[in-house]
Amino acid sequence: MQKILNFSTLLLIALFLSGSKITDTPKPWVFNPVLPPEITVFGERVPLEDPEVRERVENEIILMSRQEHLMLRYFKRSGKWFKKFDEILTREGVPTDFKYLAVVESGLDNLVSSAKAAGFWQFLDETGRQFGLKINQEIDERYDPEKSAMAAVRYLKMAKGKFGTWAAAAGSYNCGMGGMETRMAAQKTRGYYDLLLPEETMKYVPRIAAMKLIFEDPAKYGYLLNENDYWKPNTSRDVEVTETIQDLASWAVKNGTTYKTVRYLNPWVRGTRLTAGKGSPLILKLP
């Protein structure tokens, strides 16, 4: 073993000196991530005795755990958001494992997908409105991680009532409630793990389960982190806005901050003005 390690070290040095990309070489520390004997996600058991299901979970763990540049960002971002999401999910009676759904959907980033789904929880415009989000030219609450988390809670509770399990509810988050219902009726089963679903939906819950395993024991999958490695939640104060702001940049300066900071702390603000409706003041976060 010592000879192999010495050879690997010499090879890396030689490649470095030659200008070759070190990332092109096999990593001597690559290992096979062994599954625990039992896995639960959303408080429900994953049937690892089914070889097809086990293969799906293992595949997702391999894919996720080896994408170091992505996983390190996910770990860091989780420090800002997981505590808040745990509070929301616990208060609403939804399993806290659903915070990993947001990691799978967006990597805890306000992304816009090719299908125009937006935010941490990746809502389409119509679906976001259906589950209580305000979306217009000035405001898009899909970009508010907390309000869109509540929209996701509403969706998941409805889907759980419709399909009976959290796993099926999570699957429907990917393929839609209509898509899940159609396949359940056609295939004469309501179990997520028993259904033949679109490829991405087949991967979806195993990917959430894999993300949970990696986050709960980072060192097992090669990630050595301490508390200071995680980003901290933003510190801010709430300011009630009762009158329309015509120029958000000027308003920010008057309140001792900048337009950039206002947008950073309030990503749901989408423009340069804000209209305050009667009886419905806006709450802006400021440093």
Coordinates of C-alpha atoms in Angstrom, one line a residue:
M1 CA 0.0 0.0 0.0
Q2 CA 2.9 2.3 0.9
K3 CA 4.4 1.8 -2.6
I4 CA 1.1 2.6 -4.3
L5 CA 0.7 5.8 -2.3
N6 CA 4.3 6.8 -3.1
F7 CA 3.7 6.1 -6.8
S8 CA 0.5 8.1 -6.8
T9 CA 2.3 11.0 -5.1
L10 CA 5.1 10.9 -7.7
L11 CA 2.6 10.7 -10.5
L12 CA 0.7 13.8 -9.2
I13 CA 4.0 15.8 -9.0
A14 CA 5.0 14.7 -12.5
L15 CA 1.6 15.8 -13.9
F16 CA 1.8 19.1 -12.1
L17 CA 5.2 19.8 -13.4
S18 CA 4.1 18.8 -16.9
G19 CA 1.1 21.2 -16.8
S20 CA -1.5 18.4 -17.0
K21 CA -4.7 18.8 -15.0
I22 CA -4.4 16.9 -11.7
T23 CA -8.2 16.5 -11.7
D24 CA -7.8 14.1 -14.7
T25 CA -6.0 11.5 -12.6
P26 CA -7.8 8.9 -10.5
K27 CA -8.0 9.9 -6.9
P28 CA -6.4 7.4 -4.5
W29 CA -9.0 8.1 -1.8
V30 CA -12.0 7.1 -3.9
F31 CA -14.1 4.4 -2.1
N32 CA -17.4 2.7 -2.3
P33 CA -20.0 4.3 0.0
V34 CA -21.7 1.4 1.9
L35 CA -25.4 1.8 2.6
P36 CA -26.6 1.4 6.2
P37 CA -28.8 -1.7 6.7
E38 CA -31.9 0.5 7.1
I39 CA -32.8 3.9 5.6
T40 CA -35.8 6.0 6.4
V41 CA -36.7 9.3 4.7
F42 CA -39.8 11.4 5.8
G43 CA -40.1 8.9 8.6
E44 CA -40.9 6.1 6.1
R45 CA -38.7 3.1 5.4
V46 CA -36.9 2.8 2.1
P47 CA -37.3 -0.8 0.8
L48 CA -33.6 -1.6 0.3
E49 CA -34.5 -5.3 -0.1
D50 CA -35.8 -4.4 -3.6
P51 CA -32.6 -4.6 -5.7
E52 CA -33.9 -1.9 -8.1
V53 CA -34.6 0.5 -5.3
R54 CA -31.2 -0.2 -3.6
E55 CA -29.4 0.4 -6.9
R56 CA -31.2 3.7 -7.3
V57 CA -30.2 4.9 -3.8
E58 CA -26.6 3.8 -4.2
N59 CA -26.4 5.5 -7.6
E60 CA -27.5 8.8 -6.1
I61 CA -25.1 8.6 -3.2
I62 CA -22.2 8.0 -5.6
L63 CA -23.3 10.9 -7.9
M64 CA -23.9 13.3 -5.0
S65 CA -21.0 12.5 -2.8
R66 CA -18.4 12.8 -5.6
Q67 CA -19.4 16.2 -6.7
E68 CA -17.3 18.0 -4.2
H69 CA -17.6 21.5 -5.7
L70 CA -21.4 21.3 -5.4
M71 CA -21.6 19.5 -2.1
L72 CA -19.3 22.0 -0.3
R73 CA -21.6 24.8 -1.4
Y74 CA -24.7 22.9 -0.3
F75 CA -23.1 22.3 3.2
K76 CA -22.2 26.0 3.5
R77 CA -25.6 27.2 2.5
S78 CA -27.4 24.8 4.8
G79 CA -25.9 26.8 7.7
K80 CA -28.1 29.8 6.6
W81 CA -31.3 27.9 6.1
F82 CA -31.7 24.5 7.7
K83 CA -32.6 25.8 11.1
K84 CA -35.3 28.0 9.7
F85 CA -36.7 25.3 7.5
D86 CA -36.7 22.8 10.4
E87 CA -38.8 25.4 12.4
I88 CA -41.3 25.8 9.6
L89 CA -41.6 22.1 8.8
T90 CA -42.0 21.1 12.5
R91 CA -44.5 23.8 13.2
E92 CA -46.6 22.6 10.2
G93 CA -46.4 18.9 11.0
V94 CA -44.3 18.0 8.0
P95 CA -41.2 15.8 8.3
T96 CA -38.0 17.9 8.6
D97 CA -36.4 15.6 5.9
F98 CA -38.2 17.8 3.4
K99 CA -35.5 20.4 3.8
Y100 CA -33.3 18.1 1.6
L101 CA -36.0 18.5 -1.1
A102 CA -34.9 22.1 -1.4
V103 CA -31.2 21.0 -1.7
V104 CA -32.2 18.6 -4.5
E105 CA -34.3 21.1 -6.3
S106 CA -32.0 24.1 -6.2
G107 CA -28.9 23.5 -4.1
L108 CA -30.4 26.2 -1.7
D109 CA -30.1 28.9 -4.4
N110 CA -32.6 31.1 -6.1
L111 CA -32.3 29.4 -9.4
V112 CA -34.5 29.6 -12.5
S113 CA -34.9 26.3 -14.4
S114 CA -35.2 25.8 -18.1
A115 CA -38.9 25.2 -17.4
K116 CA -39.1 28.7 -15.7
A117 CA -39.5 27.2 -12.2
A118 CA -37.9 29.6 -9.7
G119 CA -36.5 29.9 -6.2
F120 CA -35.2 27.4 -3.6
W121 CA -38.4 25.3 -3.9
Q122 CA -38.7 25.6 -7.7
F123 CA -42.3 26.7 -8.2
L124 CA -43.7 27.5 -11.6
D125 CA -45.6 30.8 -11.8
E126 CA -49.1 29.2 -11.9
T127 CA -48.3 26.6 -9.2
G128 CA -46.8 29.3 -6.9
R129 CA -49.9 31.4 -7.1
Q130 CA -52.1 28.3 -6.5
F131 CA -50.2 27.7 -3.2
G132 CA -50.3 31.2 -1.9
L133 CA -47.4 33.1 -3.4
K134 CA -47.7 36.7 -4.6
I135 CA -46.1 37.0 -8.1
N136 CA -46.2 40.2 -10.2
Q137 CA -43.8 42.7 -11.8
E138 CA -42.6 44.0 -8.5
I139 CA -42.8 41.0 -6.2
D140 CA -42.1 37.4 -6.8
E141 CA -42.4 35.4 -3.5
R142 CA -41.0 32.3 -5.2
Y143 CA -37.6 33.9 -4.4
D144 CA -38.5 34.3 -0.7
P145 CA -37.1 31.0 0.8
E146 CA -39.4 31.1 3.8
K147 CA -42.7 32.0 2.1
S148 CA -41.9 29.5 -0.7
A149 CA -41.2 26.9 2.0
M150 CA -44.7 27.5 3.3
A151 CA -46.0 27.0 -0.3
A152 CA -44.1 23.8 -0.5
V153 CA -45.7 22.7 2.8
R154 CA -49.2 23.4 1.5
Y155 CA -48.4 21.4 -1.6
L156 CA -46.9 18.4 0.2
K157 CA -49.8 18.3 2.8
M158 CA -52.3 18.2 -0.1
A159 CA -50.3 15.5 -1.9
K160 CA -49.9 13.4 1.2
G161 CA -53.7 13.5 1.8
K162 CA -54.2 12.5 -1.9
F163 CA -51.6 9.7 -2.2
G164 CA -51.2 8.4 1.4
T165 CA -47.4 8.5 1.9
W166 CA -44.8 11.3 2.0
A167 CA -42.7 9.4 -0.5
A168 CA -45.5 9.6 -3.1
A169 CA -46.1 13.2 -2.2
A170 CA -42.4 14.0 -2.8
G171 CA -42.5 12.1 -6.1
S172 CA -45.5 14.2 -7.2
Y173 CA -43.6 17.3 -6.4
N174 CA -41.4 16.3 -9.3
C175 CA -43.9 15.0 -11.8
G176 CA -47.1 16.7 -10.6
M177 CA -50.1 15.4 -8.8
G178 CA -51.9 14.7 -12.0
G179 CA -48.9 12.7 -13.4
M180 CA -48.7 10.7 -10.1
E181 CA -52.4 9.9 -10.0
T182 CA -52.5 8.8 -13.7
R183 CA -49.6 6.3 -13.2
M184 CA -51.1 5.0 -9.9
A185 CA -54.4 4.3 -11.7
A186 CA -52.8 2.7 -14.7
Q187 CA -50.3 0.5 -12.7
K188 CA -52.8 -0.5 -10.0
T189 CA -50.6 0.5 -7.1
R190 CA -50.1 3.5 -4.9
G191 CA -46.7 2.8 -3.6
Y192 CA -44.0 5.2 -4.8
Y193 CA -41.3 2.5 -4.8
D194 CA -43.6 0.1 -6.7
L195 CA -44.3 2.5 -9.6
L196 CA -42.6 2.9 -12.9
L197 CA -42.4 6.7 -13.2
P198 CA -40.6 9.2 -15.4
E199 CA -36.8 8.7 -15.0
E200 CA -36.3 11.9 -13.0
T201 CA -39.1 11.1 -10.7
M202 CA -37.7 7.6 -10.2
K203 CA -34.5 9.2 -9.0
Y204 CA -36.1 11.9 -6.9
V205 CA -36.8 10.3 -3.6
P206 CA -33.6 8.2 -3.7
R207 CA -31.7 11.4 -4.3
I208 CA -33.4 13.1 -1.3
A209 CA -32.5 10.0 0.8
A210 CA -28.9 10.1 -0.4
M211 CA -28.7 13.8 0.4
K212 CA -30.0 13.1 3.9
L213 CA -27.4 10.4 4.5
I214 CA -24.5 12.6 3.3
F215 CA -25.7 15.6 5.4
E216 CA -26.2 13.5 8.5
D217 CA -22.7 12.0 8.4
P218 CA -20.4 14.2 6.1
A219 CA -17.2 12.6 7.3
K220 CA -18.4 9.1 6.2
Y221 CA -18.5 10.5 2.6
G222 CA -15.2 12.4 2.7
Y223 CA -16.3 15.8 3.9
L224 CA -14.5 17.2 7.0
L225 CA -16.3 20.3 8.2
N226 CA -16.5 22.2 11.4
E227 CA -19.0 24.7 12.7
N228 CA -17.2 27.7 11.2
D229 CA -17.3 26.2 7.7
Y230 CA -21.1 26.8 7.5
W231 CA -22.4 30.2 6.4
K232 CA -24.5 31.9 9.1
P233 CA -28.0 33.2 8.7
N234 CA -28.3 36.9 7.7
T235 CA -28.9 39.2 10.6
S236 CA -31.6 41.8 9.8
R237 CA -34.4 43.9 11.2
D238 CA -37.9 44.1 9.8
V239 CA -39.2 47.4 8.5
E240 CA -42.9 47.9 7.8
V241 CA -43.6 49.8 4.6
T242 CA -47.1 51.3 4.4
E243 CA -46.5 53.8 1.5
T244 CA -45.5 53.0 -2.1
I245 CA -41.7 53.3 -2.7
Q246 CA -41.2 55.0 -6.1
D247 CA -37.4 54.7 -6.1
L248 CA -36.0 51.8 -4.0
A249 CA -32.4 53.0 -4.4
S250 CA -33.2 56.4 -2.9
W251 CA -35.3 54.8 -0.2
A252 CA -32.4 52.4 0.7
V253 CA -29.9 55.3 1.0
K254 CA -32.3 57.2 3.3
N255 CA -32.5 54.1 5.5
G256 CA -28.8 53.8 5.7
T257 CA -28.1 51.0 3.3
T258 CA -27.9 50.3 -0.5
Y259 CA -30.2 49.0 -3.2
K260 CA -27.9 46.0 -3.5
T261 CA -28.3 45.1 0.2
V262 CA -32.0 45.5 0.0
R263 CA -32.2 43.1 -2.9
Y264 CA -29.8 40.7 -1.2
L265 CA -31.8 40.5 2.0
N266 CA -35.2 40.6 0.1
P267 CA -34.6 38.5 -3.0
W268 CA -38.4 38.5 -3.6
V269 CA -38.1 42.2 -4.6
R270 CA -37.8 42.1 -8.4
G271 CA -37.6 45.8 -9.5
T272 CA -36.8 49.4 -8.5
R273 CA -40.2 50.3 -6.9
L274 CA -42.7 48.7 -4.5
T275 CA -46.4 49.3 -4.3
A276 CA -47.9 49.1 -0.8
G277 CA -51.6 48.2 -0.9
K278 CA -54.2 49.4 1.5
G279 CA -54.3 47.3 4.7
S280 CA -51.4 45.1 3.5
P281 CA -48.1 46.7 4.4
L282 CA -44.9 45.2 3.0
I283 CA -42.2 43.9 5.4
L284 CA -38.6 44.6 4.2
K285 CA -35.5 43.2 5.9
L286 CA -32.7 45.7 6.5
P287 CA -29.3 45.3 8.1

